[in-house]
Amino acid sequence: MNPNNQKNAFIAFVSCSFNNWKKNMDYLVGTFTLFQSILDNNINVGNAKNRKINYNFILLLVPPKIDSSKGITEEKAVIVTLQFIEEIMKAIKNTPLQDIFFLFIAPYIKNPTEGKHGSGNKIITRYIDTFNKLHIWRLDEFGYKKVIYFDADCIVLNTLKLELLFSCGYFCASPDLVLNDYFNGGLMVVEPNTSTFKDMMKKIYDPAFKSYDGGEQGFINSYFNFKENATFWNLEEEILEIQQDDSKSYSLRNKYIEELKERYIHTHRGVYRLPFKYNAQISIHYVSKYAWFTKFKDSVVAHHMTFPIKPWNFLSFPLFDYSYIWLKHFKNTNFYTFFPISLFIYNLFICVIYFIISFKFNLFEKCKDLIPVRKMNDLFEFQLNYFILKEKQLNNLFNYFFAIFIFYLMPILSIVITAFFTILIYIFYLSFPTFEPHMIWNNLFFTIFLESLIYFKLYEQFFSVITKKIISNKRLQNEEFYNKIIELKDNNFYIYKIIIGGIAIIIGSNSVFLFVYLTYCELFLHIIYLACFGLIGIYYLIFHVFIPFPTQCIVKAIEEKKKEEFR
């Protein structure tokens, strides 16, 4: 755990889930992206290039909770944990973390509140495992004097300033954005002490220290009485004063700074309230841009992505532009995969289905005898005369609305419902956090596009079978009728309106990503661009694809039947 005898470390926490492997990988990807951001900013800040790393990186890992009622035996928990450790080993292989990363596997600590929020007694599942973070106070057993804990959804922007926190008191944290008298547990500076850990374990069941939020954050706030005891930590301000003192040489100023840090370690041993910029909860960026840019500007040390949609979820692109900061560091990890081969295979499978339906299999032709001709006859005639040829006046409201539903709304609803479930499938099953998020979006659009083509082909077959079955030979021999129908034919409908239209939507969607990236932090512009793109896309699909589609299907079927009659 500490073969290089380091006094300081960065630590994160992951609870290994027994039946949710995706969740395990989500937080593992988040953790190593966090660690990568610390390393990236350690070697790229001003004169700090290639600085020696004087701290370790620790992952506090807790195996699944043993629960025989849910089939989680000790043996099964061990197997899942070992599989998880395998992924961790892959993550550090041939990286700068390889020699300074350590795994701290600790026993499960049961949440005394069962995750129930104090205000409504409502169980919040994400808090159930969080009391395991208390194991951080045991790290003195391995020789650590000070550790900085981060949640997996944090990202570090300035490692130099962050290192100042190793000179903080025995507990330091930044205020919570909502309850600012209390701290937010996304970042905690801890002086490990096994005696403190044992005392905490005695008091977690004490009503006087009951967690107000159902998680460890509420308990630790109560344990240190953060609201009353925390005083403001101002080491950074004192360092800034020394740096601005031009009467002293550069080397002398650095000497004073190092002495000041050391003095803080020994004299400032209380509970401290850190400036908000050390744990800048990203919500304020979207709530008040004025506050963000006037108060913090470029001084933010660490972002905390507190939104429910985390940056490792592809949905955060382009919804939250701050995810692009996260993505920059994620690309430097071993997890990052640009081309998701599994999604490519999935789309290839859908392509095969489309070609089978298009060239080998006509579902409605095989079951055309089951189609209720009498019921469809009046509807078809109404569609033909009222919507297509526009020869008759409206005289039957039922047929009018029923025709709209069958010929226009059903194709739209089918595609919309399928698209909705496809998005859910991608979110919960197909989109792995290791994939490039934009490639996930592109594959998702392509999947919906292929599924739409399948639906268009099925509806074309359906309308074709109905048309050929209902239209009479006598009517086909009417040249005036036939000429009117052929005039409506659009030879380029399938190529230009559907296929090229679908490709244009995929390309246009990528322009949204590019626009968000280039106009970083301009949320209002993002909303306008996205709304304009969405409205243009909806207009095109409705008026150039869905409304002409039934007409083109019927025209094509009448033409085919005419040719068949003359053979």
Coordinates of C-alpha atoms in Angstrom, one line a residue:
M1 CA 0.0 0.0 0.0
N2 CA 2.9 2.4 0.5
P3 CA 6.3 0.8 -0.6
N4 CA 7.7 4.2 -1.6
N5 CA 6.9 5.7 1.9
Q6 CA 4.9 8.6 0.6
K7 CA 3.2 10.8 3.2
N8 CA 0.4 12.0 0.9
A9 CA -2.0 10.4 -1.5
F10 CA -5.1 11.0 -3.6
I11 CA -7.9 8.6 -3.1
A12 CA -11.2 7.7 -4.7
F13 CA -13.9 5.1 -3.7
V14 CA -15.7 2.5 -5.8
S15 CA -18.2 0.0 -4.4
C16 CA -18.3 -3.2 -6.5
S17 CA -21.8 -4.0 -7.5
F18 CA -22.8 -7.7 -7.8
N19 CA -25.5 -7.4 -10.4
N20 CA -24.7 -4.2 -12.2
W21 CA -21.4 -4.5 -14.1
K22 CA -22.1 -1.4 -16.1
K23 CA -22.3 0.7 -12.9
N24 CA -19.0 -0.8 -11.8
M25 CA -17.3 0.2 -15.1
D26 CA -19.0 3.7 -15.1
Y27 CA -17.4 4.6 -11.8
L28 CA -14.1 2.9 -12.6
V29 CA -13.8 5.0 -15.8
G30 CA -14.7 8.1 -13.8
T31 CA -12.1 7.3 -11.2
F32 CA -9.2 6.8 -13.6
T33 CA -10.2 9.8 -15.6
L34 CA -10.0 11.8 -12.4
F35 CA -6.5 10.4 -11.6
Q36 CA -5.5 11.1 -15.2
S37 CA -6.6 14.8 -14.9
I38 CA -4.3 15.1 -11.8
L39 CA -1.4 13.7 -13.8
D40 CA -2.1 15.7 -17.0
N41 CA -2.3 19.0 -15.1
N42 CA 0.8 18.1 -13.1
I43 CA 3.0 18.1 -16.2
N44 CA 1.3 20.8 -18.2
V45 CA 1.1 23.8 -15.8
G46 CA 3.5 26.7 -16.4
N47 CA 7.0 25.8 -15.2
A48 CA 5.8 22.6 -13.6
K49 CA 6.6 20.4 -16.6
N50 CA 7.8 17.0 -15.7
R51 CA 7.6 17.7 -12.0
K52 CA 8.3 14.7 -9.8
I53 CA 5.1 13.1 -8.4
N54 CA 5.4 13.0 -4.6
Y55 CA 2.2 11.3 -3.8
N56 CA 0.4 8.0 -4.4
F57 CA -3.0 7.2 -5.9
I58 CA -5.3 4.9 -4.0
L59 CA -8.6 3.3 -5.0
L60 CA -10.7 2.2 -2.0
L61 CA -12.5 -0.8 -3.2
V62 CA -15.4 -2.5 -1.3
P63 CA -16.6 -5.9 -2.5
P64 CA -20.4 -6.5 -2.9
K65 CA -22.4 -6.9 0.3
I66 CA -23.1 -10.5 1.2
D67 CA -26.8 -11.1 1.0
S68 CA -28.0 -14.8 0.8
S69 CA -31.6 -13.6 0.3
K70 CA -30.5 -12.1 -3.0
G71 CA -28.2 -15.0 -3.9
I72 CA -25.0 -13.0 -3.2
T73 CA -22.8 -15.6 -1.5
E74 CA -19.2 -15.0 -0.3
E75 CA -17.9 -17.1 -3.2
K76 CA -19.9 -15.1 -5.8
A77 CA -18.9 -11.8 -4.3
V78 CA -15.2 -12.8 -4.5
I79 CA -15.5 -13.8 -8.2
V80 CA -17.1 -10.5 -9.1
T81 CA -14.5 -8.6 -7.1
L82 CA -11.6 -10.4 -8.8
Q83 CA -13.1 -9.7 -12.3
F84 CA -13.3 -6.0 -11.3
I85 CA -9.7 -6.0 -10.1
E86 CA -8.7 -7.5 -13.5
E87 CA -10.2 -4.4 -15.1
I88 CA -8.3 -2.2 -12.7
M89 CA -5.0 -3.8 -13.6
K90 CA -5.7 -3.2 -17.3
A91 CA -6.4 0.4 -16.5
I92 CA -2.9 1.0 -15.0
K93 CA -0.9 -1.1 -17.3
N94 CA 1.9 0.8 -19.1
T95 CA 0.7 4.2 -17.6
P96 CA 2.4 6.6 -15.2
L97 CA 0.1 5.2 -12.5
Q98 CA 1.7 1.8 -12.8
D99 CA 4.2 2.3 -9.9
I100 CA 2.2 4.8 -7.8
F101 CA -1.2 3.2 -7.8
F102 CA -2.4 1.0 -4.9
L103 CA -5.6 -0.8 -4.2
F104 CA -7.1 -0.7 -0.7
I105 CA -9.7 -3.5 -0.4
A106 CA -11.8 -3.0 2.7
P107 CA -14.8 -4.9 4.3
Y108 CA -18.3 -3.6 3.7
I109 CA -19.7 -1.1 6.2
K110 CA -23.5 -1.2 6.5
N111 CA -25.3 2.1 6.1
P112 CA -27.2 2.6 9.4
T113 CA -29.9 4.7 7.7
E114 CA -30.2 2.2 4.8
G115 CA -29.9 5.3 2.5
K116 CA -33.0 7.0 3.9
H117 CA -32.9 10.8 3.4
G118 CA -33.7 12.6 6.7
S119 CA -36.2 15.1 5.2
G120 CA -38.6 12.6 3.6
N121 CA -37.5 9.2 4.9
K122 CA -37.0 8.3 1.2
I123 CA -34.4 5.7 0.3
I124 CA -31.8 7.2 -2.1
T125 CA -30.0 4.1 -3.5
R126 CA -26.8 5.9 -4.5
Y127 CA -26.1 6.7 -0.8
I128 CA -26.5 3.1 0.5
D129 CA -22.8 2.1 0.1
T130 CA -21.2 5.5 0.9
F131 CA -20.5 4.8 4.5
N132 CA -17.6 2.7 3.3
K133 CA -15.7 5.9 2.6
L134 CA -15.0 6.0 6.4
H135 CA -12.2 3.5 5.7
I136 CA -10.2 6.5 4.5
W137 CA -9.4 7.3 8.1
R138 CA -7.5 3.9 8.4
L139 CA -4.8 4.9 5.9
D140 CA -2.4 5.9 8.7
E141 CA -1.9 2.2 9.1
F142 CA 0.1 2.4 5.9
G143 CA 2.1 5.5 6.9
Y144 CA 0.0 8.2 5.2
K145 CA -0.2 11.6 6.9
K146 CA -2.7 13.4 4.7
V147 CA -5.0 12.2 1.8
I148 CA -7.3 14.1 -0.5
Y149 CA -10.4 12.2 -1.4
F150 CA -12.4 12.9 -4.6
D151 CA -15.7 11.5 -5.9
A152 CA -15.4 9.7 -9.2
D153 CA -17.4 12.5 -11.0
C154 CA -14.7 15.2 -10.3
I155 CA -12.0 16.5 -12.6
V156 CA -8.9 18.4 -11.5
L157 CA -7.8 21.5 -13.5
N158 CA -4.9 22.7 -11.4
T159 CA -2.7 20.2 -9.6
L160 CA -0.3 22.8 -8.2
K161 CA -3.0 24.6 -6.3
L162 CA -4.6 21.2 -5.3
E163 CA -1.3 20.1 -3.6
L164 CA -1.6 23.0 -1.2
L165 CA -4.4 21.1 0.5
F166 CA -1.8 18.6 1.9
S167 CA -1.0 21.4 4.3
C168 CA -4.6 21.7 5.5
G169 CA -6.0 20.7 8.9
Y170 CA -7.2 17.2 10.0
F171 CA -10.4 17.7 8.1
C172 CA -11.1 20.2 5.3
A173 CA -13.9 20.5 2.7
S174 CA -15.7 23.0 0.5
P175 CA -19.2 24.2 1.2
D176 CA -22.2 22.5 -0.4
L177 CA -23.9 24.6 -3.1
V178 CA -27.4 24.0 -1.7
L179 CA -26.7 23.7 2.1
N180 CA -23.7 26.0 2.2
D181 CA -23.3 25.8 6.0
Y182 CA -22.4 22.1 5.4
F183 CA -19.7 20.7 3.3
N184 CA -20.0 18.7 0.0
G185 CA -18.3 15.4 0.1
G186 CA -17.0 15.5 -3.4
L187 CA -13.7 16.6 -2.0
M188 CA -12.4 15.9 1.5
V189 CA -8.9 16.5 2.9
V190 CA -8.4 13.9 5.7
E191 CA -5.7 13.3 8.2
P192 CA -6.0 9.5 8.6
N193 CA -6.3 8.2 12.2
T194 CA -7.4 4.7 13.0
S195 CA -8.6 6.0 16.4
T196 CA -10.9 8.4 14.7
F197 CA -12.2 5.6 12.4
K198 CA -13.0 3.4 15.5
D199 CA -14.8 6.3 17.1
M200 CA -16.8 6.9 14.0
M201 CA -17.8 3.3 13.9
K202 CA -19.2 3.6 17.4
K203 CA -21.2 6.8 16.6
I204 CA -22.8 5.9 13.2
Y205 CA -25.7 4.4 15.1
D206 CA -25.9 7.2 17.6
P207 CA -29.1 9.3 16.9
A208 CA -27.1 12.5 17.8
F209 CA -24.9 11.8 14.7
K210 CA -27.7 10.6 12.3
S211 CA -27.0 11.5 8.7
Y212 CA -29.4 14.2 7.4
D213 CA -29.1 12.9 3.8
G214 CA -28.9 9.2 4.2
G215 CA -25.2 9.0 3.3
E216 CA -21.8 9.5 4.8
Q217 CA -21.8 13.2 4.0
G218 CA -24.5 13.9 6.5
F219 CA -22.8 11.8 9.2
I220 CA -19.3 13.4 8.7
N221 CA -20.9 16.8 8.8
S222 CA -22.4 15.9 12.2
Y223 CA -19.3 14.1 13.5
F224 CA -17.0 17.1 13.0
N225 CA -19.9 19.6 13.6
F226 CA -18.7 21.3 10.4
K227 CA -21.4 24.0 10.6
E228 CA -20.1 25.3 13.9
N229 CA -16.4 24.3 14.0
A230 CA -15.1 24.9 10.5
T231 CA -13.0 28.1 10.0
F232 CA -11.9 29.6 6.8
W233 CA -8.6 28.2 5.4
N234 CA -6.4 31.0 3.9
L235 CA -3.0 29.5 3.2
E236 CA -3.4 30.3 -0.5
E237 CA -3.9 34.0 0.2
E238 CA -0.8 34.1 2.4
I239 CA 1.2 32.4 -0.3
L240 CA -0.1 34.9 -2.9
E241 CA 1.1 37.8 -0.6
I242 CA 4.6 36.3 -0.5
Q243 CA 4.7 35.7 -4.3
Q244 CA 3.8 39.4 -4.9
D245 CA 6.5 40.7 -2.6
D246 CA 9.1 42.0 -5.1
S247 CA 11.5 43.1 -2.3
K248 CA 12.6 39.4 -1.9
S249 CA 14.3 37.2 -4.4
Y250 CA 12.6 34.4 -6.2
S251 CA 14.5 31.7 -4.2
L252 CA 13.8 33.5 -0.9
R253 CA 10.1 33.7 -1.7
N254 CA 10.0 30.0 -2.4
K255 CA 11.8 29.3 0.8
Y256 CA 9.2 31.3 2.8
I257 CA 6.4 29.5 1.0
E258 CA 7.8 26.1 1.9
E259 CA 8.2 27.2 5.5
L260 CA 4.7 28.5 5.6
K261 CA 3.3 25.2 4.3
E262 CA 5.2 23.3 6.9
R263 CA 4.0 25.6 9.7
Y264 CA 0.4 25.2 8.5
I265 CA 0.8 21.4 8.8
H266 CA 1.8 21.7 12.4
T267 CA -0.2 24.7 13.6
H268 CA -3.5 24.6 11.6
R269 CA -4.8 21.2 12.7
G270 CA -8.5 22.0 13.0
V271 CA -11.6 21.7 10.8
Y272 CA -11.4 24.1 7.8
R273 CA -13.8 25.4 5.3
L274 CA -12.1 25.5 1.9
P275 CA -12.9 28.0 -0.9
F276 CA -15.7 26.8 -3.2
K277 CA -13.2 26.6 -6.2
Y278 CA -11.6 23.5 -4.7
N279 CA -14.9 21.6 -5.3
A280 CA -16.8 23.7 -7.8
Q281 CA -20.1 22.0 -8.2
I282 CA -20.9 22.5 -11.8
S283 CA -24.6 23.3 -11.3
I284 CA -23.7 26.9 -10.6
H285 CA -22.3 27.2 -14.1
Y286 CA -25.7 26.6 -15.6
V287 CA -27.7 28.4 -12.9
S288 CA -25.7 31.6 -13.0
K289 CA -23.0 32.2 -15.6
Y290 CA -22.4 35.7 -14.2
A291 CA -21.5 34.2 -10.8
W292 CA -19.3 31.5 -12.5
F293 CA -17.3 33.8 -14.7
T294 CA -17.1 36.9 -12.4
K295 CA -16.4 35.0 -9.2
F296 CA -14.3 32.1 -10.3
K297 CA -13.0 32.8 -13.8
D298 CA -9.9 30.6 -14.3
S299 CA -9.3 30.0 -10.6
V300 CA -11.3 26.8 -10.4
V301 CA -9.1 24.0 -9.1
A302 CA -11.5 21.1 -9.5
H303 CA -14.9 20.6 -11.1
H304 CA -17.6 18.4 -9.5
M305 CA -20.0 17.1 -12.1
T306 CA -23.0 16.9 -9.7
F307 CA -25.7 16.4 -12.4
P308 CA -27.5 13.0 -12.5
I309 CA -26.2 12.5 -16.0
K310 CA -22.5 11.9 -15.5
P311 CA -19.7 12.7 -18.0
W312 CA -19.1 9.0 -18.8
N313 CA -22.7 8.8 -20.0
F314 CA -22.9 9.6 -23.8
L315 CA -26.1 11.6 -23.1
S316 CA -24.0 14.3 -21.4
F317 CA -22.6 15.2 -24.9
P318 CA -23.7 17.8 -26.0
L319 CA -26.1 18.5 -23.1
F320 CA -23.4 19.6 -20.8
D321 CA -20.4 21.3 -22.5
Y322 CA -18.2 20.8 -19.4
S323 CA -18.2 17.2 -20.2
Y324 CA -15.6 18.1 -22.9
I325 CA -13.1 18.9 -20.2
W326 CA -13.6 15.4 -18.8
L327 CA -13.4 13.9 -22.3
K328 CA -9.9 15.4 -22.9
H329 CA -8.5 13.5 -19.9
F330 CA -10.6 10.3 -20.6
K331 CA -8.9 10.0 -24.0
N332 CA -5.5 9.6 -22.2
T333 CA -6.7 6.6 -20.2
N334 CA -6.4 2.9 -21.2
F335 CA -10.2 2.6 -21.1
Y336 CA -10.8 4.9 -24.1
T337 CA -12.0 3.1 -27.2
F338 CA -12.7 5.2 -30.3
F339 CA -14.5 2.6 -32.5
P340 CA -17.2 0.6 -30.7
I341 CA -17.0 -2.7 -32.5
S342 CA -20.0 -4.2 -30.7
L343 CA -22.3 -1.3 -31.9
F344 CA -20.9 -1.8 -35.4
I345 CA -21.9 -5.5 -35.3
Y346 CA -25.3 -4.6 -33.9
N347 CA -25.9 -2.2 -36.9
L348 CA -24.6 -4.8 -39.3
F349 CA -27.2 -7.3 -38.0
I350 CA -30.0 -4.7 -38.6
C351 CA -28.7 -4.1 -42.1
V352 CA -29.0 -7.8 -42.8
I353 CA -32.6 -7.7 -41.6
Y354 CA -33.3 -4.8 -43.9
F355 CA -31.9 -6.5 -47.0
I356 CA -33.8 -9.7 -46.2
I357 CA -37.1 -7.8 -45.9
S358 CA -36.3 -5.7 -49.0
F359 CA -35.3 -8.5 -51.4
K360 CA -36.2 -11.9 -50.0
F361 CA -39.3 -11.7 -47.8
N362 CA -42.6 -9.9 -48.2
L363 CA -44.5 -10.4 -44.9
F364 CA -47.8 -8.9 -46.2
E365 CA -47.7 -10.8 -49.5
K366 CA -47.6 -14.1 -47.6
C367 CA -50.6 -13.1 -45.4
K368 CA -52.6 -10.9 -47.8
D369 CA -55.6 -13.2 -47.5
L370 CA -55.9 -12.1 -43.8
I371 CA -56.2 -8.4 -44.7
P372 CA -59.9 -7.3 -44.2
V373 CA -60.6 -6.1 -47.8
R374 CA -64.1 -4.7 -47.1
K375 CA -63.0 -2.6 -44.2
M376 CA -59.9 -1.3 -46.1
N377 CA -61.7 -0.7 -49.3
D378 CA -63.6 2.4 -48.2
L379 CA -60.6 3.7 -46.4
F380 CA -58.4 3.2 -49.4
E381 CA -60.9 4.9 -51.7
F382 CA -61.1 7.8 -49.3
Q383 CA -57.3 8.1 -49.2
L384 CA -57.1 7.9 -52.9
N385 CA -59.8 10.4 -53.8
Y386 CA -59.4 12.9 -50.9
F387 CA -55.7 13.0 -50.0
I388 CA -54.0 11.9 -53.3
L389 CA -56.2 12.9 -56.2
K390 CA -58.1 15.6 -54.2
E391 CA -61.2 15.0 -56.3
K392 CA -63.8 14.8 -53.6
Q393 CA -65.1 17.0 -50.8
L394 CA -64.9 15.9 -47.1
N395 CA -68.1 14.1 -46.2
N396 CA -67.0 11.5 -43.6
L397 CA -65.1 12.6 -40.6
F398 CA -64.5 9.1 -39.3
N399 CA -62.8 8.0 -42.6
Y400 CA -60.8 11.3 -42.6
F401 CA -59.3 10.8 -39.1
F402 CA -58.9 7.0 -39.6
A403 CA -57.1 7.5 -42.9
I404 CA -54.8 10.0 -41.3
F405 CA -54.0 7.5 -38.5
I406 CA -53.4 4.5 -40.8
F407 CA -51.6 6.2 -43.6
Y408 CA -49.7 9.0 -41.8
L409 CA -49.6 8.7 -38.1
M410 CA -48.9 4.9 -37.8
P411 CA -45.6 5.2 -39.7
I412 CA -44.5 8.2 -37.6
L413 CA -45.6 6.6 -34.3
S414 CA -43.9 3.3 -35.2
I415 CA -40.6 5.0 -35.8
V416 CA -40.9 7.3 -32.8
I417 CA -41.7 4.5 -30.4
T418 CA -38.9 2.3 -31.9
A419 CA -36.5 5.2 -31.6
F420 CA -37.5 5.7 -27.9
F421 CA -36.8 2.1 -27.1
T422 CA -33.6 2.0 -29.1
I423 CA -32.3 5.0 -27.0
L424 CA -33.2 3.1 -23.8
I425 CA -31.4 0.0 -25.1
Y426 CA -28.4 2.1 -25.9
I427 CA -28.4 3.7 -22.5
F428 CA -28.8 0.6 -20.4
Y429 CA -27.2 -2.2 -22.5
L430 CA -25.2 -1.1 -25.5
S431 CA -23.4 2.1 -24.6
F432 CA -20.3 1.2 -22.6
P433 CA -18.6 4.0 -20.7
T434 CA -15.3 3.1 -22.5
F435 CA -16.6 4.1 -25.9
E436 CA -16.1 7.5 -27.6
P437 CA -19.4 9.3 -26.8
H438 CA -19.7 10.8 -30.2
M439 CA -19.3 7.4 -31.9
I440 CA -22.1 6.1 -29.6
W441 CA -24.3 8.9 -30.9
N442 CA -23.5 8.2 -34.5
N443 CA -24.2 4.5 -34.1
L444 CA -27.4 5.4 -32.3
F445 CA -28.5 7.7 -35.2
F446 CA -27.5 5.0 -37.7
T447 CA -29.5 2.3 -35.8
I448 CA -32.6 4.5 -35.8
F449 CA -32.1 5.3 -39.5
L450 CA -31.8 1.6 -40.3
E451 CA -34.9 0.8 -38.2
S452 CA -36.7 3.6 -40.0
L453 CA -35.8 2.1 -43.4
I454 CA -37.2 -1.3 -42.2
Y455 CA -40.4 0.3 -41.2
F456 CA -40.6 2.2 -44.5
K457 CA -40.1 -1.0 -46.3
L458 CA -42.8 -2.8 -44.3
Y459 CA -45.3 0.0 -44.7
E460 CA -44.5 0.1 -48.5
Q461 CA -45.3 -3.7 -48.6
F462 CA -48.4 -3.1 -46.6
F463 CA -49.7 -0.3 -48.8
S464 CA -48.7 -2.1 -52.0
V465 CA -50.6 -5.3 -51.1
I466 CA -53.7 -3.3 -50.1
T467 CA -53.5 -1.2 -53.3
K468 CA -53.1 -4.2 -55.6
K469 CA -55.8 -6.1 -53.9
I470 CA -58.4 -3.3 -53.9
I471 CA -57.8 -1.3 -57.1
S472 CA -59.9 -2.7 -59.9
N473 CA -58.6 -3.6 -63.4
K474 CA -61.4 -1.3 -64.8
R475 CA -59.9 1.6 -63.0
L476 CA -56.4 0.8 -64.2
Q477 CA -57.6 0.9 -67.8
N478 CA -58.9 4.4 -67.3
E479 CA -56.1 6.4 -68.9
E480 CA -57.1 9.7 -67.3
F481 CA -57.0 8.1 -63.8
Y482 CA -53.7 6.4 -64.6
N483 CA -52.0 9.5 -65.9
K484 CA -53.1 11.5 -62.9
I485 CA -51.5 8.9 -60.7
I486 CA -48.2 8.7 -62.6
E487 CA -47.9 12.5 -62.5
L488 CA -47.5 12.2 -58.8
K489 CA -44.6 9.8 -59.0
D490 CA -41.3 11.0 -57.6
N491 CA -38.5 8.9 -59.0
N492 CA -36.1 10.3 -56.5
F493 CA -38.2 9.9 -53.4
Y494 CA -36.4 6.9 -51.9
I495 CA -32.9 8.1 -52.8
Y496 CA -33.0 11.8 -52.1
K497 CA -35.9 12.1 -49.6
I498 CA -35.2 9.2 -47.3
I499 CA -31.6 8.0 -47.7
I500 CA -29.9 11.3 -48.3
G501 CA -32.2 12.9 -45.8
G502 CA -31.2 10.4 -43.1
I503 CA -27.5 10.9 -43.9
A504 CA -28.0 14.7 -43.7
I505 CA -29.6 14.3 -40.3
I506 CA -26.6 12.3 -39.0
I507 CA -24.1 14.8 -40.4
G508 CA -26.2 17.7 -39.0
S509 CA -26.2 16.0 -35.6
N510 CA -22.5 16.0 -35.6
S511 CA -22.5 19.7 -36.5
V512 CA -24.3 20.2 -33.1
F513 CA -21.4 18.5 -31.3
L514 CA -18.9 20.6 -33.2
F515 CA -20.8 23.8 -32.5
V516 CA -21.0 23.0 -28.7
Y517 CA -17.3 22.3 -28.7
L518 CA -16.3 25.5 -30.5
T519 CA -18.7 27.7 -28.5
Y520 CA -17.8 26.3 -25.2
C521 CA -19.8 27.7 -22.2
E522 CA -22.3 29.5 -24.4
L523 CA -25.4 27.6 -23.2
F524 CA -27.9 30.0 -24.7
L525 CA -26.3 29.7 -28.2
H526 CA -26.3 25.9 -27.8
I527 CA -30.1 25.9 -27.0
I528 CA -30.8 28.1 -30.0
Y529 CA -28.7 26.0 -32.4
L530 CA -30.1 22.8 -31.1
A531 CA -33.7 24.1 -31.4
C532 CA -33.1 25.4 -35.0
F533 CA -31.6 22.1 -36.0
G534 CA -34.4 20.1 -34.4
L535 CA -37.1 22.3 -36.0
I536 CA -35.6 22.0 -39.4
G537 CA -35.2 18.3 -39.0
I538 CA -38.8 17.8 -37.9
Y539 CA -40.1 20.0 -40.7
Y540 CA -38.1 18.0 -43.3
L541 CA -39.2 14.6 -41.9
I542 CA -42.9 15.5 -41.7
F543 CA -43.4 17.5 -45.0
H544 CA -40.8 15.8 -47.2
V545 CA -40.8 12.2 -46.0
F546 CA -43.8 11.1 -43.9
I547 CA -46.6 13.0 -45.7
P548 CA -45.5 12.1 -49.3
F549 CA -44.6 8.5 -48.3
P550 CA -48.1 6.9 -48.5
T551 CA -48.8 8.6 -51.9
Q552 CA -45.5 7.3 -53.3
C553 CA -46.2 3.8 -52.1
I554 CA -49.7 3.7 -53.6
V555 CA -48.5 5.3 -56.9
K556 CA -45.7 2.7 -57.1
A557 CA -48.1 -0.2 -56.4
I558 CA -50.6 1.0 -59.1
E559 CA -47.8 1.3 -61.6
E560 CA -46.6 -2.2 -60.8
K561 CA -50.1 -3.6 -61.1
K562 CA -50.6 -1.9 -64.5
K563 CA -47.4 -3.4 -65.8
E564 CA -48.5 -6.9 -64.5
E565 CA -51.8 -6.6 -66.3
F566 CA -50.2 -5.8 -69.6
R567 CA -47.8 -8.7 -69.5

